[in-house]
mmCIF file of C-alpha atoms in Angstrom:
data_model
loop_
_atom_site.group_PDB
_atom_site.id
_atom_site.type_symbol
_atom_site.label_atom_id
_atom_site.label_comp_id
_atom_site.label_asym_id
_atom_site.label_seq_id
_atom_site.Cartn_x
_atom_site.Cartn_y
_atom_site.Cartn_z
ATOM 1 C CA MET Y 25 8.739 -42.000 40.334
ATOM 2 C CA SER Y 26 8.163 -38.485 40.966
ATOM 3 C CA THR Y 27 4.747 -36.606 40.843
ATOM 4 C CA ILE Y 28 3.726 -33.055 40.251
ATOM 5 C CA GLN Y 29 3.084 -32.895 44.110
ATOM 6 C CA ASP Y 30 6.903 -33.746 44.662
ATOM 7 C CA PHE Y 31 7.758 -30.454 43.000
ATOM 8 C CA GLN Y 32 5.267 -28.353 44.731
ATOM 9 C CA THR Y 33 5.999 -26.206 47.762
ATOM 10 C CA GLU Y 34 4.338 -23.213 49.263
ATOM 11 C CA ARG Y 35 1.585 -21.275 47.780
ATOM 12 C CA ALA Y 36 2.866 -19.050 44.963
ATOM 13 C CA THR Y 37 2.416 -15.329 45.890
ATOM 14 C CA TRP Y 38 2.189 -13.911 42.485
ATOM 15 C CA CYS Y 39 -0.739 -11.815 41.529
ATOM 16 C CA PRO Y 40 -4.019 -13.895 40.510
ATOM 17 C CA GLY Y 41 -3.738 -14.626 36.874
ATOM 18 C CA CYS Y 42 -0.012 -13.929 36.574
ATOM 19 C CA GLY Y 43 1.655 -15.886 33.732
ATOM 20 C CA ASP Y 44 4.326 -17.062 35.882
ATOM 21 C CA PHE Y 45 1.888 -19.763 37.264
ATOM 22 C CA GLY Y 46 1.727 -21.269 33.827
ATOM 23 C CA VAL Y 47 5.620 -21.131 33.452
ATOM 24 C CA LEU Y 48 5.758 -22.815 37.053
ATOM 25 C CA ASN Y 49 3.337 -25.568 36.072
ATOM 26 C CA ALA Y 50 5.107 -26.374 32.867
ATOM 27 C CA MET Y 51 8.588 -26.526 34.536
ATOM 28 C CA GLN Y 52 6.896 -29.074 37.121
ATOM 29 C CA LYS Y 53 5.717 -30.951 34.276
ATOM 30 C CA ALA Y 54 8.600 -31.088 32.432
ATOM 31 C CA ALA Y 55 10.518 -32.505 35.417
ATOM 32 C CA VAL Y 56 7.820 -35.215 35.776
ATOM 33 C CA ASN Y 57 7.871 -36.105 32.181
ATOM 34 C CA LEU Y 58 11.523 -36.594 32.024
ATOM 35 C CA GLY Y 59 11.723 -38.843 35.209
ATOM 36 C CA LEU Y 60 13.516 -36.415 37.473
ATOM 37 C CA GLU Y 61 13.406 -36.304 41.057
ATOM 38 C CA PRO Y 62 13.352 -33.258 43.164
ATOM 39 C CA GLU Y 63 16.905 -33.759 44.422
ATOM 40 C CA GLN Y 64 18.238 -33.910 40.857
ATOM 41 C CA VAL Y 65 17.083 -30.498 39.903
ATOM 42 C CA VAL Y 66 18.188 -26.934 40.861
ATOM 43 C CA ILE Y 67 16.458 -23.747 39.954
ATOM 44 C CA VAL Y 68 18.549 -20.666 40.273
ATOM 45 C CA SER Y 69 16.549 -17.419 40.153
ATOM 46 C CA GLY Y 70 17.355 -13.509 39.879
ATOM 47 C CA ILE Y 71 15.379 -10.651 41.235
ATOM 48 C CA GLY Y 72 11.781 -9.652 40.330
ATOM 49 C CA CYS Y 73 8.571 -11.551 40.277
ATOM 50 C CA SER Y 74 10.375 -14.263 38.258
ATOM 51 C CA GLY Y 75 12.839 -14.566 41.309
ATOM 52 C CA LYS Y 76 10.229 -16.227 43.207
ATOM 53 C CA MET Y 77 10.715 -19.477 40.971
ATOM 54 C CA SER Y 78 13.359 -20.998 43.201
ATOM 55 C CA GLN Y 79 11.041 -20.749 46.202
ATOM 56 C CA HIS Y 80 8.005 -22.180 44.602
ATOM 57 C CA PHE Y 81 9.568 -25.053 42.622
ATOM 58 C CA GLY Y 82 10.090 -28.197 44.839
ATOM 59 C CA GLY Y 83 13.782 -28.959 44.272
ATOM 60 C CA TYR Y 84 16.990 -27.294 45.234
ATOM 61 C CA GLY Y 85 16.588 -23.450 44.909
ATOM 62 C CA LEU Y 86 18.900 -20.485 45.042
ATOM 63 C CA HIS Y 87 17.694 -16.927 44.958
ATOM 64 C CA SER Y 88 20.602 -14.990 43.663
ATOM 65 C CA LEU Y 89 21.224 -11.307 43.025
ATOM 66 C CA HIS Y 90 19.562 -9.097 40.111
ATOM 67 C CA GLY Y 91 20.694 -10.390 36.870
ATOM 68 C CA ARG Y 92 23.175 -12.891 38.326
ATOM 69 C CA SER Y 93 21.175 -16.175 37.935
ATOM 70 C CA LEU Y 94 23.196 -17.331 34.941
ATOM 71 C CA PRO Y 95 26.687 -17.343 36.376
ATOM 72 C CA THR Y 96 25.429 -18.869 39.504
ATOM 73 C CA ALA Y 97 23.769 -21.506 37.525
ATOM 74 C CA GLN Y 98 26.589 -22.155 35.487
ATOM 75 C CA ALA Y 99 28.938 -22.523 38.500
ATOM 76 C CA VAL Y 100 26.455 -25.150 40.146
ATOM 77 C CA LYS Y 101 26.612 -27.116 36.706
ATOM 78 C CA LEU Y 102 30.152 -27.167 36.506
ATOM 79 C CA ALA Y 103 30.658 -28.241 40.112
ATOM 80 C CA ASN Y 104 27.972 -31.100 39.799
ATOM 81 C CA ARG Y 105 27.217 -32.344 36.147
ATOM 82 C CA SER Y 106 24.911 -34.814 37.639
ATOM 83 C CA LEU Y 107 22.332 -32.146 38.362
ATOM 84 C CA THR Y 108 19.716 -30.764 35.957
ATOM 85 C CA VAL Y 109 20.173 -27.010 36.344
ATOM 86 C CA LEU Y 110 17.642 -24.423 35.192
ATOM 87 C CA ALA Y 111 18.087 -20.464 35.594
ATOM 88 C CA ALA Y 112 14.927 -18.519 35.794
ATOM 89 C CA GLY Y 113 14.641 -14.895 35.116
ATOM 90 C CA GLY Y 114 12.355 -11.944 33.742
ATOM 91 C CA ASP Y 115 12.926 -9.578 30.894
ATOM 92 C CA GLY Y 116 14.257 -7.017 33.231
ATOM 93 C CA ASP Y 117 16.459 -9.187 35.260
ATOM 94 C CA GLY Y 118 17.950 -11.100 32.283
ATOM 95 C CA TYR Y 119 17.932 -8.595 29.567
ATOM 96 C CA GLY Y 120 18.595 -5.469 31.704
ATOM 97 C CA ILE Y 121 21.207 -5.859 34.253
ATOM 98 C CA GLY Y 122 21.784 -9.511 33.305
ATOM 99 C CA MET Y 123 22.402 -8.865 29.747
ATOM 100 C CA GLY Y 124 26.183 -9.162 29.865
ATOM 101 C CA HIS Y 125 25.861 -12.734 31.538
ATOM 102 C CA PHE Y 126 23.350 -13.662 28.854
ATOM 103 C CA ILE Y 127 25.780 -13.177 26.081
ATOM 104 C CA HIS Y 128 28.687 -14.832 27.623
ATOM 105 C CA ALA Y 129 26.621 -17.673 28.640
ATOM 106 C CA ILE Y 130 25.721 -18.431 25.202
ATOM 107 C CA ARG Y 131 29.424 -18.138 24.296
ATOM 108 C CA ARG Y 132 30.513 -20.361 27.076
ATOM 109 C CA ASN Y 133 27.649 -22.926 26.343
ATOM 110 C CA VAL Y 134 27.501 -24.472 29.707
ATOM 111 C CA ASP Y 135 24.834 -27.344 29.841
ATOM 112 C CA ILE Y 136 21.902 -25.229 31.582
ATOM 113 C CA THR Y 137 18.503 -24.077 30.463
ATOM 114 C CA TYR Y 138 17.360 -20.510 30.880
ATOM 115 C CA VAL Y 139 13.649 -19.741 31.058
ATOM 116 C CA VAL Y 140 12.921 -16.176 30.806
ATOM 117 C CA MET Y 141 9.274 -15.126 31.750
ATOM 118 C CA ASP Y 142 9.075 -11.984 29.556
ATOM 119 C CA ASN Y 143 6.005 -9.632 30.331
ATOM 120 C CA HIS Y 144 7.567 -6.452 28.720
ATOM 121 C CA ILE Y 145 7.376 -4.605 32.032
ATOM 122 C CA TYR Y 146 9.032 -4.433 35.533
ATOM 123 C CA GLY Y 147 6.001 -6.106 37.440
ATOM 124 C CA LEU Y 148 7.725 -6.288 41.076
ATOM 125 C CA THR Y 149 8.371 -2.541 41.002
ATOM 126 C CA THR Y 150 4.862 -1.535 39.943
ATOM 127 C CA GLY Y 151 5.088 -0.883 36.232
ATOM 128 C CA GLN Y 152 8.253 0.532 34.543
ATOM 129 C CA ALA Y 153 9.401 0.193 30.989
ATOM 130 C CA SER Y 154 11.547 -2.933 30.678
ATOM 131 C CA PRO Y 155 14.022 -3.891 27.939
ATOM 132 C CA THR Y 156 11.505 -5.623 25.776
ATOM 133 C CA SER Y 157 8.659 -2.948 26.152
ATOM 134 C CA ASP Y 158 7.754 -1.721 22.803
ATOM 135 C CA VAL Y 159 8.337 1.742 21.325
ATOM 136 C CA GLY Y 160 5.145 3.693 22.343
ATOM 137 C CA SER Y 161 4.633 1.745 25.472
ATOM 138 C CA ARG Y 162 3.159 3.896 28.234
ATOM 139 C CA THR Y 163 4.458 3.090 31.600
ATOM 140 C CA LYS Y 164 5.241 4.789 34.773
ATOM 141 C CA THR Y 165 8.674 5.784 33.396
ATOM 142 C CA SER Y 166 7.377 6.542 29.925
ATOM 143 C CA PRO Y 167 4.079 8.517 30.114
ATOM 144 C CA HIS Y 168 4.176 9.713 26.802
ATOM 145 C CA GLY Y 169 5.376 6.363 25.183
ATOM 146 C CA SER Y 170 8.729 4.637 25.276
ATOM 147 C CA VAL Y 171 11.279 5.949 22.534
ATOM 148 C CA GLU Y 172 13.753 3.208 22.952
ATOM 149 C CA GLU Y 173 13.911 0.188 20.432
ATOM 150 C CA PRO Y 174 13.085 -3.079 22.284
ATOM 151 C CA ILE Y 175 15.398 -5.943 22.639
ATOM 152 C CA VAL Y 176 14.455 -8.818 20.931
ATOM 153 C CA PRO Y 177 15.668 -11.908 22.621
ATOM 154 C CA LEU Y 178 15.287 -14.416 20.154
ATOM 155 C CA GLN Y 179 17.237 -12.569 17.229
ATOM 156 C CA LEU Y 180 19.799 -11.738 19.799
ATOM 157 C CA ALA Y 181 20.391 -15.202 20.709
ATOM 158 C CA LEU Y 182 20.227 -16.408 16.973
ATOM 159 C CA ALA Y 183 22.873 -13.951 15.980
ATOM 160 C CA GLN Y 184 25.227 -15.041 18.958
ATOM 161 C CA ASN Y 185 24.842 -18.635 17.694
ATOM 162 C CA CYS Y 186 22.934 -20.000 20.654
ATOM 163 C CA GLY Y 187 22.720 -23.901 20.255
ATOM 164 C CA PHE Y 188 19.031 -23.853 21.327
ATOM 165 C CA VAL Y 189 16.432 -21.230 21.123
ATOM 166 C CA ALA Y 190 12.646 -21.678 21.818
ATOM 167 C CA GLN Y 191 9.699 -19.335 22.638
ATOM 168 C CA GLY Y 192 6.662 -20.389 24.441
ATOM 169 C CA PHE Y 193 3.388 -18.758 25.860
ATOM 170 C CA SER Y 194 2.253 -19.372 29.599
ATOM 171 C CA GLY Y 195 -1.287 -19.646 28.179
ATOM 172 C CA ASN Y 196 -0.022 -22.790 26.361
ATOM 173 C CA ILE Y 197 1.189 -25.122 29.177
ATOM 174 C CA LYS Y 198 1.178 -28.275 26.769
ATOM 175 C CA GLN Y 199 3.399 -26.626 24.208
ATOM 176 C CA LEU Y 200 5.605 -24.791 26.859
ATOM 177 C CA THR Y 201 6.160 -28.093 28.865
ATOM 178 C CA SER Y 202 7.375 -29.783 25.710
ATOM 179 C CA LEU Y 203 9.727 -26.769 24.899
ATOM 180 C CA ILE Y 204 11.291 -26.944 28.399
ATOM 181 C CA GLU Y 205 11.747 -30.860 28.030
ATOM 182 C CA ARG Y 206 13.511 -30.230 24.765
ATOM 183 C CA ALA Y 207 15.477 -27.646 26.232
ATOM 184 C CA ILE Y 208 16.853 -29.619 29.120
ATOM 185 C CA LEU Y 209 17.673 -32.648 26.988
ATOM 186 C CA HIS Y 210 19.774 -30.250 24.624
ATOM 187 C CA ARG Y 211 23.451 -30.605 25.723
ATOM 188 C CA GLY Y 212 24.504 -26.827 25.977
ATOM 189 C CA PHE Y 213 22.946 -23.739 26.795
ATOM 190 C CA SER Y 214 19.440 -23.485 26.100
ATOM 191 C CA LEU Y 215 17.097 -20.385 25.921
ATOM 192 C CA VAL Y 216 13.235 -20.629 26.450
ATOM 193 C CA ASN Y 217 11.754 -17.172 26.289
ATOM 194 C CA VAL Y 218 8.145 -17.247 27.403
ATOM 195 C CA PHE Y 219 5.395 -14.640 26.966
ATOM 196 C CA SER Y 220 4.223 -14.562 30.649
ATOM 197 C CA PRO Y 221 1.506 -11.799 30.779
ATOM 198 C CA CYS Y 222 1.454 -9.412 33.692
ATOM 199 C CA VAL Y 223 -2.215 -8.983 34.469
ATOM 200 C CA THR Y 224 -1.652 -6.022 36.918
ATOM 201 C CA PHE Y 225 0.658 -3.498 35.015
ATOM 202 C CA ASN Y 226 0.589 -4.554 31.444
ATOM 203 C CA LYS Y 227 -2.711 -4.028 29.500
ATOM 204 C CA VAL Y 228 -1.485 -4.410 26.199
ATOM 205 C CA GLN Y 229 0.422 -7.735 25.962
ATOM 206 C CA THR Y 230 -2.561 -9.648 27.423
ATOM 207 C CA TYR Y 231 -3.557 -13.481 27.200
ATOM 208 C CA GLU Y 232 -6.030 -12.312 24.594
ATOM 209 C CA PHE Y 233 -3.522 -10.311 22.501
ATOM 210 C CA TYR Y 234 -1.298 -13.475 22.379
ATOM 211 C CA LYS Y 235 -4.117 -15.809 21.427
ATOM 212 C CA ARG Y 236 -5.111 -13.405 18.713
ATOM 213 C CA HIS Y 237 -1.533 -12.808 17.137
ATOM 214 C CA LEU Y 238 0.955 -15.746 18.026
ATOM 215 C CA VAL Y 239 2.213 -17.885 15.066
ATOM 216 C CA ASN Y 240 2.971 -21.350 16.248
ATOM 217 C CA LEU Y 241 6.115 -22.432 14.254
ATOM 218 C CA ASP Y 242 5.762 -26.018 15.662
ATOM 219 C CA ASP Y 243 2.545 -26.373 13.348
ATOM 220 C CA ASP Y 244 4.484 -25.628 10.230
ATOM 221 C CA PRO Y 245 5.604 -28.553 8.602
ATOM 222 C CA ASP Y 246 7.733 -26.692 6.272
ATOM 223 C CA TYR Y 247 9.756 -24.713 8.911
ATOM 224 C CA ASN Y 248 13.160 -26.345 9.500
ATOM 225 C CA PRO Y 249 14.387 -25.449 13.001
ATOM 226 C CA ASN Y 250 17.949 -26.305 12.195
ATOM 227 C CA ASP Y 251 18.382 -23.558 9.764
ATOM 228 C CA ARG Y 252 19.614 -20.358 11.716
ATOM 229 C CA ILE Y 253 19.350 -17.944 8.895
ATOM 230 C CA THR Y 254 15.689 -18.987 8.085
ATOM 231 C CA ALA Y 255 14.933 -18.788 11.901
ATOM 232 C CA LEU Y 256 16.261 -15.119 11.824
ATOM 233 C CA HIS Y 257 14.061 -14.298 8.870
ATOM 234 C CA ARG Y 258 10.933 -15.970 10.498
ATOM 235 C CA VAL Y 259 11.358 -14.251 13.814
ATOM 236 C CA ALA Y 260 11.811 -10.732 12.143
ATOM 237 C CA LYS Y 261 8.811 -11.175 9.613
ATOM 238 C CA ALA Y 262 6.449 -12.317 12.755
ATOM 239 C CA GLN Y 263 7.990 -9.330 14.658
ATOM 240 C CA ASN Y 264 8.797 -11.988 17.451
ATOM 241 C CA ILE Y 265 5.266 -12.905 17.991
ATOM 242 C CA VAL Y 266 6.041 -16.645 17.485
ATOM 243 C CA THR Y 267 6.146 -19.792 19.582
ATOM 244 C CA GLY Y 268 7.806 -23.089 19.049
ATOM 245 C CA LEU Y 269 11.320 -24.553 18.689
ATOM 246 C CA ILE Y 270 12.719 -21.563 16.861
ATOM 247 C CA TYR Y 271 16.284 -23.050 16.296
ATOM 248 C CA GLU Y 272 18.555 -26.012 17.585
ATOM 249 C CA ASP Y 273 22.245 -27.007 16.623
ATOM 250 C CA PRO Y 274 22.535 -30.448 17.971
ATOM 251 C CA GLU Y 275 26.043 -30.627 16.716
ATOM 252 C CA ARG Y 276 27.486 -27.676 18.704
ATOM 253 C CA ALA Y 277 29.720 -29.022 21.577
ATOM 254 C CA SER Y 278 29.076 -27.880 25.276
ATOM 255 C CA PHE Y 279 31.623 -26.370 27.515
ATOM 256 C CA ASP Y 280 32.250 -29.622 29.107
ATOM 257 C CA GLN Y 281 32.927 -31.469 25.842
ATOM 258 C CA THR Y 282 35.672 -28.921 24.826
ATOM 259 C CA VAL Y 283 37.263 -27.444 27.863
ATOM 260 C CA TYR Y 284 40.824 -29.281 28.357
ATOM 261 C CA GLY Y 285 40.876 -31.662 31.597
ATOM 262 C CA TYR Y 286 37.210 -31.392 32.608
ATOM 263 C CA PRO Y 287 36.543 -34.266 34.782
ATOM 264 C CA ASP Y 288 34.110 -37.115 33.909
ATOM 265 C CA THR Y 289 33.323 -37.333 37.865
ATOM 266 C CA PRO Y 290 31.256 -34.315 39.202
ATOM 267 C CA ILE Y 291 33.722 -32.037 41.105
ATOM 268 C CA ALA Y 292 31.431 -32.089 43.996
ATOM 269 C CA ALA Y 293 31.571 -35.969 44.245
ATOM 270 C CA ASN Y 294 35.446 -35.698 44.794
ATOM 271 C CA ASN Y 295 36.999 -36.487 48.204
ATOM 272 C CA TRP Y 296 37.945 -32.929 49.338
ATOM 273 C CA VAL Y 297 39.433 -34.187 52.677
ATOM 274 C CA LEU Y 298 42.894 -33.053 53.010
ATOM 275 C CA SER Y 299 45.560 -35.223 54.482
ATOM 276 C CA ARG Y 300 47.618 -33.773 57.396
ATOM 277 C CA GLU Y 301 50.605 -33.445 55.261
ATOM 278 C CA ASP Y 302 48.714 -31.377 52.622
ATOM 279 C CA THR Y 303 47.049 -29.264 55.166
ATOM 280 C CA ALA Y 304 50.443 -28.523 56.798
ATOM 281 C CA GLU Y 305 51.870 -27.494 53.482
ATOM 282 C CA ILE Y 306 49.078 -25.091 52.758
ATOM 283 C CA LEU Y 307 49.315 -23.578 56.149
ATOM 284 C CA ALA Y 308 52.979 -23.056 55.780
ATOM 285 C CA THR Y 309 52.502 -20.855 52.650
ATOM 286 C CA PHE Y 310 50.692 -18.353 54.978
ATOM 287 C CA ARG Y 311 53.464 -17.992 57.500
#
């Protein structure tokens, strides 16, 4: 049986106090709680502070290109369905250059979990406005205040009929661990957006800000996370400052359940050694 130590590697290099420490801790705890072993888990990351997740999590890791973690993670899962595959990204990585992949990953519904560390700023490049920066945010690229409307990941995912949508806070590791566990168990694409404060370059969306304003839907006995329209209304009403399981459709079929001819045996487990005759036939096509 695995322990937290099995999923720990080198010392993380984020700024002291960075919210990404809490996300890493929650991902490690979720893996242990689900009884996973390090060799059963793959983390694919993009570029940014969040990109270091694939180095700091003690499983298989792949550090891909900016905004490209999702297509890579989907390919890993489709090649070996026996693996637990997570993609890790940030708001700049996932909702900026990676936005096209995000929408199509929801459509395709491959069985992976996408954990996005949302700090409302580009941290690695020292503080530019990101796709989730609020109107009026003063950053290096918006010294007079951002004038662009921010992307609201939850509403976007709900509008596209994502089968699992959750939002956590890196200052509440217990809840975040539970959300990541549920996301991994959900069959199909699952999104866990995480408010992960950047303590160096964002002095507005701080730990204290979220502790004062967050509404926890998991504590509301009247909230029904299986009602997509209600979810859209609640997220809009709270101006996105909510945590908990926002929406789940347990009936939506995943990609492998719908695509014709998808094999039960992991493709990676097949015998790919070609016979001498097959090799000769392939080589003949190049003559």
